[in-house]
Amino acid sequence: IGEDLKNELANELSISTPGFSVPKVKEQTFYKVGLADAVDLFRTRRVFIKDGFAYVPFKEIDVIVLNNYRTKLSKALALTARSLPSIQSDERLQPLLNHLSHSYVGPDYSVQKNTGKISLEQIDALSVKSFPLCMRQLHRALRDSHHLRHGGRMQYGLFLKGIGLTLEQALEFWKKEFIRGKVDADKFDKGYAYSIRHNYGKEGKRTDYTPYSCMKIIMSNPPGQGDYHGCPFRHSDPELLKQKLQSYKIPPSGITQVLELVKGMHFQLACQKYFELTHDVDDPGFSLNHPNQYFTESQKLLSGDRELKKELNNSGNFQQKNNGQESINSGSIPTSSNATADTELEGLEAYFTED
Ligand code: SF4
C-alpha cells in the first residue's frame, strides 16, 4: 500500500498488528491481500482487516507465499497421482521418470568457451579463491599426497576441464603431481594418461565427458576410506566439516549457519552459504547446482569486486572493505602471496564477465 493509505490507517494497523507501534507502522511496508490468502494470519489475529482485505506487514508475507506454494504443490501432486498409472504403463517414459529426480538440466560445462585461458600456475590461487569446497578439498589432497583415486580423478579432472584446462595442460598437471609421489613417468603414461585422454573424448567411445553436477556428486558414488571425492557438505562428518571451515577462517556464526543447513540436508544451500561467506556478499545472486557454476560466478564476482575495490580505493574507503575480505581469505593465501595471486588472476576477468 502507498504511504498515504498507510498514514491514514496507521492507528488501526498499529492496534491490529502485534508488536507494531505507530512509528514502526510508518517504517514498515504493508501489503493489501485478499482475505482468502491470509486466513492463517487473521485466524490468529495478527493483521488488520477491512472491506475484505488483510493488511499484511512485510515480516509476515512469507506466510502468504508459503500457503500459495502449498496449495499449488498439493494440486500438482493430486494431478500427478491421477496421471501416474497411465504414464508408467508407457515403457518409453519409464526410464525418463526413474531418473528425473537425479537429472541435471542446467548448462553443460563441457562446452569450454574458456579453453586455454587458465595457466597451471594459477590453479593453487584459484583453488582458494574460486573453487567450491569439494574441488578445493580434492586439490589439497592431490597436492598433499601426489595422488587421487579414480573417483577423485574423475570428479576433479572433469571440473578442471570445465574451467578451461586443455588436454595437454591436464596431462602435464596430473603427471607433474603424480611423479612427485609413488608413480614414475613411465607408469603414469601407461596407467593414467589414458583415462585423462578418455575424459577429453580422445579414447574409447570418444565421448566428451561432462563435468559432474552437484546432484550427481551428492547422489552417486559416495566416497570410501582414502577417497576425497564427493560433496563435503553431504559426505563429511559434521565435526570434520566444522574443523575444515574453521581452518579456512570462516567466522563461527557462519559455520553455525552452514551446519544448520547441512543438518536439514540442504547441501547446496550450505555450499551457497559458504560462497557468501568466502566472497563477503549477502546474496550470491544465483542458485547453485554445479561446481563449475560456482567457479564462474566466483570469477565474475571477484573481477567485479576488483573494480569496486579500485573505486573504493580512489574514494579513500578501501581499507575498511579490504579488512573484511582479509579476515576470511587470509587463512589460505598468505598475505605475502595475495599480490601474486591477484596478478596471476588478472586477465581472467574479461573472460568470466562475458555471459
Ligand atoms: Fe561441490 Fe556442489 Fe557440494 Fe558445493 S554443493 S561442495 S559445488 S558438490
Short mmCIF file of C-alpha atoms and ligand atoms in Angstrom, two decimals:
data_model
loop_
_atom_site.label_atom_id
_atom_site.label_comp_id
_atom_site.label_asym_id
_atom_site.label_seq_id
_atom_site.Cartn_x
_atom_site.Cartn_y
_atom_site.Cartn_z
CA ILE A 1 0.00 0.00 0.00
CA GLY A 2 1.12 3.55 -0.60
CA GLU A 3 2.33 5.95 2.07
CA ASP A 4 -0.95 7.94 2.05
CA LEU A 5 -3.12 4.94 2.80
CA LYS A 6 -0.63 3.69 5.39
CA ASN A 7 -0.68 7.02 7.22
CA GLU A 8 -4.46 7.11 7.06
CA LEU A 9 -4.69 3.62 8.61
CA ALA A 10 -1.68 3.98 10.93
CA ASN A 11 -3.71 3.74 14.15
CA GLU A 12 -5.75 0.73 13.05
CA LEU A 13 -2.65 -1.03 11.72
CA SER A 14 -0.83 -0.40 14.98
CA ILE A 15 -3.71 -1.69 17.14
CA SER A 16 -4.35 -4.78 14.99
CA THR A 17 -0.79 -5.84 14.21
CA PRO A 18 1.01 -7.26 17.29
CA GLY A 19 4.34 -5.60 18.04
CA PHE A 20 3.75 -2.59 15.79
CA SER A 21 3.73 0.87 17.33
CA VAL A 22 2.58 3.78 15.11
CA PRO A 23 6.17 4.85 14.29
CA LYS A 24 7.05 1.24 13.42
CA VAL A 25 3.99 1.01 11.16
CA LYS A 26 5.30 4.06 9.30
CA GLU A 27 8.69 2.39 8.75
CA GLN A 28 7.32 -0.94 7.51
CA THR A 29 5.95 -1.94 4.14
CA PHE A 30 2.38 -3.30 4.23
CA TYR A 31 0.63 -5.38 1.59
CA LYS A 32 -3.10 -5.40 0.89
CA VAL A 33 -4.01 -9.05 0.38
CA GLY A 34 -7.35 -10.74 -0.37
CA LEU A 35 -8.80 -12.26 2.80
CA ALA A 36 -8.75 -15.80 1.39
CA ASP A 37 -4.97 -15.64 1.12
CA ALA A 38 -4.46 -14.51 4.69
CA VAL A 39 -6.68 -16.96 6.58
CA ASP A 40 -3.88 -18.13 8.89
CA LEU A 41 -2.98 -14.56 9.79
CA PHE A 42 -6.45 -13.30 10.63
CA ARG A 43 -7.36 -16.51 12.45
CA THR A 44 -4.53 -15.77 14.87
CA ARG A 45 -5.44 -12.04 14.92
CA ARG A 46 -2.13 -10.84 13.50
CA VAL A 47 -3.40 -8.48 10.81
CA PHE A 48 -5.81 -5.59 10.29
CA ILE A 49 -8.84 -6.42 8.14
CA LYS A 50 -11.04 -4.00 6.20
CA ASP A 51 -13.52 -4.43 3.34
CA GLY A 52 -12.47 -7.99 2.56
CA PHE A 53 -8.72 -7.28 2.61
CA ALA A 54 -5.99 -8.09 5.09
CA TYR A 55 -3.16 -5.58 5.61
CA VAL A 56 -0.08 -7.75 5.99
CA PRO A 57 3.28 -6.39 7.22
CA PHE A 58 6.38 -7.39 5.25
CA LYS A 59 7.66 -9.67 8.02
CA GLU A 60 4.52 -11.85 7.70
CA ILE A 61 4.44 -12.08 3.92
CA ASP A 62 6.27 -15.43 3.89
CA VAL A 63 3.13 -17.00 5.40
CA ILE A 64 1.16 -15.94 2.31
CA VAL A 65 3.86 -17.15 -0.08
CA LEU A 66 4.12 -20.49 1.71
CA ASN A 67 0.35 -21.01 1.66
CA ASN A 68 0.25 -20.26 -2.00
CA TYR A 69 3.10 -22.64 -2.70
CA ARG A 70 1.49 -25.39 -0.62
CA THR A 71 -1.82 -25.04 -2.45
CA LYS A 72 -0.17 -25.18 -5.87
CA LEU A 73 2.03 -28.11 -4.84
CA SER A 74 -0.83 -30.16 -3.49
CA LYS A 75 -2.90 -29.52 -6.64
CA ALA A 76 0.07 -30.57 -8.80
CA LEU A 77 0.64 -33.69 -6.68
CA ALA A 78 -3.00 -34.69 -6.94
CA LEU A 79 -2.87 -34.25 -10.71
CA THR A 80 0.35 -36.26 -10.96
CA ALA A 81 -1.04 -39.08 -8.83
CA ARG A 82 -4.04 -39.30 -11.14
CA SER A 83 -1.91 -39.38 -14.30
CA LEU A 84 0.85 -41.65 -13.00
CA PRO A 85 -0.70 -45.07 -13.81
CA SER A 86 -1.13 -44.21 -17.49
CA ILE A 87 2.35 -42.62 -17.75
CA GLN A 88 4.01 -45.58 -16.03
CA SER A 89 2.44 -48.03 -18.42
CA ASP A 90 4.32 -46.34 -21.28
CA GLU A 91 7.73 -48.03 -21.37
CA ARG A 92 9.28 -45.15 -23.31
CA LEU A 93 8.62 -42.78 -20.41
CA GLN A 94 9.58 -45.13 -17.58
CA PRO A 95 13.40 -44.68 -17.68
CA LEU A 96 12.92 -40.94 -18.02
CA LEU A 97 10.71 -40.84 -14.95
CA ASN A 98 13.04 -43.04 -12.92
CA HIS A 99 15.94 -40.67 -13.48
CA LEU A 100 14.00 -37.45 -13.20
CA SER A 101 14.94 -36.73 -9.60
CA HIS A 102 18.67 -37.18 -10.39
CA SER A 103 18.75 -35.35 -13.65
CA TYR A 104 20.56 -32.08 -14.22
CA VAL A 105 19.11 -29.61 -16.69
CA GLY A 106 21.49 -26.67 -16.27
CA PRO A 107 24.24 -25.55 -18.65
CA ASP A 108 26.64 -28.18 -19.97
CA TYR A 109 30.06 -27.17 -18.66
CA SER A 110 31.90 -29.49 -21.03
CA VAL A 111 31.43 -26.81 -23.68
CA GLN A 112 34.59 -24.91 -22.96
CA LYS A 113 34.40 -21.38 -24.19
CA ASN A 114 37.33 -20.61 -21.91
CA THR A 115 39.68 -23.39 -23.03
CA GLY A 116 43.32 -22.48 -22.57
CA LYS A 117 42.58 -19.26 -20.67
CA ILE A 118 43.91 -20.63 -17.39
CA SER A 119 47.54 -21.46 -16.74
CA LEU A 120 48.65 -24.28 -14.45
CA GLU A 121 50.38 -21.75 -12.20
CA GLN A 122 47.01 -20.11 -11.43
CA ILE A 123 45.38 -23.25 -10.08
CA ASP A 124 46.67 -23.02 -6.49
CA ALA A 125 45.40 -19.46 -6.11
CA LEU A 126 42.13 -20.25 -7.85
CA SER A 127 41.53 -23.28 -5.64
CA VAL A 128 41.48 -20.99 -2.60
CA LYS A 129 39.53 -18.12 -4.08
CA SER A 130 37.09 -19.64 -6.52
CA PHE A 131 36.80 -23.41 -6.14
CA PRO A 132 33.83 -24.84 -4.26
CA LEU A 133 34.71 -26.84 -1.19
CA CYS A 134 34.56 -30.20 -2.98
CA MET A 135 37.18 -29.15 -5.52
CA ARG A 136 39.29 -27.26 -3.00
CA GLN A 137 39.40 -30.46 -0.94
CA LEU A 138 40.41 -32.55 -3.96
CA HIS A 139 43.09 -30.08 -4.98
CA ARG A 140 44.56 -30.01 -1.48
CA ALA A 141 44.55 -33.81 -1.26
CA LEU A 142 46.28 -34.05 -4.63
CA ARG A 143 48.97 -31.56 -3.63
CA ASP A 144 49.49 -33.29 -0.27
CA SER A 145 49.55 -36.93 -1.32
CA HIS A 146 50.50 -36.53 -5.01
CA HIS A 147 47.76 -38.96 -5.87
CA LEU A 148 43.98 -39.23 -6.15
CA ARG A 149 41.96 -42.37 -6.54
CA HIS A 150 39.71 -42.94 -9.52
CA GLY A 151 36.59 -41.19 -8.15
CA GLY A 152 38.64 -38.12 -7.28
CA ARG A 153 40.47 -38.05 -10.61
CA MET A 154 37.15 -38.19 -12.46
CA GLN A 155 35.39 -35.53 -10.38
CA TYR A 156 38.34 -33.15 -10.25
CA GLY A 157 39.65 -33.86 -13.74
CA LEU A 158 36.31 -33.07 -15.37
CA PHE A 159 35.91 -29.95 -13.26
CA LEU A 160 39.33 -28.72 -14.40
CA LYS A 161 38.37 -29.47 -17.96
CA GLY A 162 35.21 -27.42 -17.41
CA ILE A 163 37.14 -24.40 -16.12
CA GLY A 164 39.24 -24.45 -19.25
CA LEU A 165 42.25 -26.79 -18.98
CA THR A 166 43.23 -28.20 -22.36
CA LEU A 167 44.06 -31.89 -22.71
CA GLU A 168 47.78 -31.07 -22.90
CA GLN A 169 47.56 -28.96 -19.75
CA ALA A 170 45.63 -31.68 -17.95
CA LEU A 171 48.24 -34.31 -18.86
CA GLU A 172 51.03 -32.04 -17.66
CA PHE A 173 49.18 -31.08 -14.47
CA TRP A 174 48.43 -34.65 -13.37
CA LYS A 175 51.78 -36.04 -14.42
CA LYS A 176 53.80 -33.38 -12.60
CA GLU A 177 51.92 -34.13 -9.40
CA PHE A 178 51.83 -37.92 -9.65
CA ILE A 179 55.56 -38.30 -10.34
CA ARG A 180 56.27 -36.38 -7.14
CA GLY A 181 54.67 -39.36 -5.35
CA LYS A 182 54.99 -43.09 -5.91
CA VAL A 183 54.20 -43.14 -9.64
CA ASP A 184 57.08 -42.81 -12.12
CA ALA A 185 56.71 -41.15 -15.52
CA ASP A 186 56.50 -44.44 -17.38
CA LYS A 187 53.80 -45.81 -15.09
CA PHE A 188 51.87 -42.56 -15.44
CA ASP A 189 51.97 -42.69 -19.24
CA LYS A 190 50.85 -46.31 -19.25
CA GLY A 191 48.35 -46.26 -16.40
CA TYR A 192 46.85 -42.80 -16.03
CA ALA A 193 47.29 -40.80 -19.23
CA TYR A 194 44.72 -42.99 -20.97
CA SER A 195 41.92 -42.08 -18.58
CA ILE A 196 42.71 -38.37 -18.89
CA ARG A 197 42.56 -38.59 -22.67
CA HIS A 198 39.37 -40.62 -22.18
CA ASN A 199 37.81 -37.75 -20.20
CA TYR A 200 38.52 -35.47 -23.11
CA GLY A 201 36.88 -37.88 -25.55
CA LYS A 202 40.14 -38.95 -27.18
CA GLU A 203 39.93 -42.64 -26.25
CA GLY A 204 37.34 -45.41 -26.03
CA LYS A 205 33.87 -44.40 -27.14
CA ARG A 206 35.20 -40.87 -27.72
CA THR A 207 32.50 -39.38 -25.55
CA ASP A 208 33.28 -35.83 -24.48
CA TYR A 209 32.55 -36.27 -20.78
CA THR A 210 30.62 -33.61 -18.92
CA PRO A 211 31.78 -32.20 -15.56
CA TYR A 212 29.68 -33.58 -12.72
CA SER A 213 26.76 -31.56 -11.37
CA CYS A 214 26.16 -31.16 -7.62
CA MET A 215 23.24 -33.56 -7.87
CA LYS A 216 25.42 -36.26 -9.39
CA ILE A 217 28.19 -35.71 -6.83
CA ILE A 218 25.76 -35.72 -3.92
CA MET A 219 23.61 -38.63 -5.04
CA SER A 220 26.06 -41.12 -6.53
CA ASN A 221 29.31 -42.91 -5.73
CA PRO A 222 29.82 -41.90 -2.08
CA PRO A 223 33.50 -41.69 -1.05
CA GLY A 224 35.06 -44.53 0.92
CA GLN A 225 38.17 -44.68 3.09
CA GLY A 226 41.05 -42.84 1.38
CA ASP A 227 38.75 -41.10 -1.12
CA TYR A 228 38.47 -37.33 -1.39
CA HIS A 229 35.71 -37.04 -3.95
CA GLY A 230 32.05 -36.35 -3.13
CA CYS A 231 30.46 -33.28 -1.60
CA PRO A 232 31.94 -32.28 1.78
CA PHE A 233 28.57 -30.88 2.85
CA ARG A 234 26.94 -34.24 2.18
CA HIS A 235 29.71 -36.74 2.84
CA SER A 236 31.90 -35.24 5.60
CA ASP A 237 31.32 -35.84 9.24
CA PRO A 238 29.85 -32.55 10.62
CA GLU A 239 32.67 -32.25 13.17
CA LEU A 240 35.33 -32.60 10.45
CA LEU A 241 33.44 -30.14 8.26
CA LYS A 242 33.37 -27.69 11.15
CA GLN A 243 37.13 -28.03 11.64
CA LYS A 244 37.75 -27.54 7.94
CA LEU A 245 35.64 -24.38 7.87
CA GLN A 246 37.43 -23.10 10.97
CA SER A 247 40.79 -23.69 9.30
CA TYR A 248 39.52 -21.61 6.35
CA LYS A 249 38.78 -18.78 8.80
CA ILE A 250 35.01 -18.85 8.34
CA PRO A 251 33.51 -16.88 11.27
CA PRO A 252 31.79 -19.01 13.97
CA SER A 253 28.32 -17.58 13.22
CA GLY A 254 28.79 -18.52 9.54
CA ILE A 255 29.87 -22.04 10.49
CA THR A 256 26.74 -22.42 12.61
CA GLN A 257 24.58 -21.36 9.67
CA VAL A 258 26.32 -23.79 7.32
CA LEU A 259 25.98 -26.67 9.79
CA GLU A 260 22.28 -25.89 10.32
CA LEU A 261 21.71 -26.16 6.57
CA VAL A 262 23.69 -29.41 6.43
CA LYS A 263 21.60 -30.78 9.31
CA GLY A 264 18.46 -30.02 7.31
CA MET A 265 20.08 -31.83 4.33
CA HIS A 266 20.21 -28.60 2.30
CA PHE A 267 23.69 -29.34 0.99
CA GLN A 268 23.68 -26.98 -1.97
CA LEU A 269 22.30 -24.16 0.18
CA ALA A 270 25.10 -24.85 2.67
CA CYS A 271 27.57 -24.55 -0.20
CA GLN A 272 25.93 -21.32 -1.30
CA LYS A 273 26.28 -20.00 2.23
CA TYR A 274 29.98 -20.92 2.07
CA PHE A 275 30.16 -18.91 -1.16
CA GLU A 276 28.57 -15.91 0.57
CA LEU A 277 30.96 -16.14 3.49
CA THR A 278 34.11 -16.53 1.42
CA HIS A 279 33.12 -13.79 -1.04
CA ASP A 280 31.75 -11.38 1.55
CA VAL A 281 28.33 -11.00 -0.07
CA ASP A 282 24.84 -11.20 1.43
CA ASP A 283 23.21 -12.68 -1.63
CA PRO A 284 25.24 -14.53 -4.27
CA GLY A 285 22.56 -13.82 -6.89
CA PHE A 286 22.41 -17.38 -8.27
CA SER A 287 21.08 -20.72 -7.27
CA LEU A 288 23.87 -23.28 -7.10
CA ASN A 289 23.63 -26.59 -8.89
CA HIS A 290 27.06 -27.16 -10.42
CA PRO A 291 30.66 -26.82 -9.16
CA ASN A 292 31.66 -25.15 -12.43
CA GLN A 293 28.85 -22.66 -11.97
CA TYR A 294 30.30 -21.86 -8.53
CA PHE A 295 33.66 -21.20 -10.15
CA THR A 296 32.29 -19.00 -12.92
CA GLU A 297 30.13 -17.00 -10.51
CA SER A 298 33.10 -16.55 -8.19
CA GLN A 299 35.27 -15.27 -11.01
CA LYS A 300 32.56 -12.88 -12.16
CA LEU A 301 32.16 -11.55 -8.65
CA LEU A 302 35.87 -11.25 -7.91
CA SER A 303 36.55 -9.40 -11.12
CA GLY A 304 33.61 -7.04 -10.43
CA ASP A 305 34.75 -6.75 -6.84
CA ARG A 306 38.18 -5.73 -8.00
CA GLU A 307 36.63 -2.87 -9.95
CA LEU A 308 34.64 -1.91 -6.86
CA LYS A 309 37.77 -2.02 -4.72
CA LYS A 310 39.55 0.26 -7.17
CA GLU A 311 36.67 2.72 -6.88
CA LEU A 312 36.63 2.49 -3.10
CA ASN A 313 40.37 2.89 -3.04
CA ASN A 314 40.07 6.05 -5.07
CA SER A 315 37.42 7.41 -2.75
CA GLY A 316 39.52 6.57 0.32
CA ASN A 317 37.24 3.85 1.70
CA PHE A 318 39.26 0.91 0.50
CA GLN A 319 40.89 -0.02 3.79
CA GLN A 320 37.66 -0.76 5.57
CA LYS A 321 36.25 -3.02 2.84
CA ASN A 322 39.53 -4.82 2.36
CA ASN A 323 39.81 -5.67 6.05
CA GLY A 324 36.53 -7.57 5.88
CA GLN A 325 37.77 -9.66 2.96
CA GLU A 326 41.12 -10.27 4.58
CA SER A 327 39.69 -11.94 7.64
CA ILE A 328 38.06 -14.60 5.51
CA ASN A 329 40.70 -15.20 2.90
CA SER A 330 43.88 -14.84 4.89
CA GLY A 331 43.79 -18.39 6.23
CA SER A 332 44.67 -19.97 2.95
CA ILE A 333 46.62 -17.50 0.88
CA PRO A 334 49.42 -16.00 2.95
CA THR A 335 49.21 -12.19 2.88
CA SER A 336 52.60 -12.03 1.19
CA SER A 337 51.30 -14.02 -1.74
CA ASN A 338 47.98 -12.18 -2.11
CA ALA A 339 49.50 -9.71 -4.51
CA THR A 340 50.99 -12.53 -6.57
CA ALA A 341 47.72 -14.40 -6.57
CA ASP A 342 45.86 -11.30 -7.73
CA THR A 343 48.35 -10.76 -10.52
CA GLU A 344 48.01 -14.39 -11.53
CA LEU A 345 44.25 -13.98 -11.74
CA GLU A 346 44.40 -10.77 -13.77
CA GLY A 347 43.30 -11.31 -17.31
CA LEU A 348 40.73 -13.96 -16.45
CA GLU A 349 38.14 -11.38 -15.53
CA ALA A 350 37.41 -10.29 -19.07
CA TYR A 351 36.64 -13.85 -19.86
CA PHE A 352 34.39 -14.63 -16.97
CA THR A 353 32.42 -11.43 -17.11
CA GLU A 354 31.19 -12.50 -20.55
CA ASP A 355 27.92 -14.36 -20.37
FE1 SF4 B 1 30.67 -29.21 -4.65
FE2 SF4 B 1 28.08 -28.87 -5.24
FE3 SF4 B 1 28.83 -29.93 -2.88
FE4 SF4 B 1 29.23 -27.38 -3.40
S1 SF4 B 1 27.23 -28.42 -3.23
S2 SF4 B 1 30.68 -28.75 -2.47
S3 SF4 B 1 29.71 -27.41 -5.56
S4 SF4 B 1 29.13 -30.82 -4.90
#
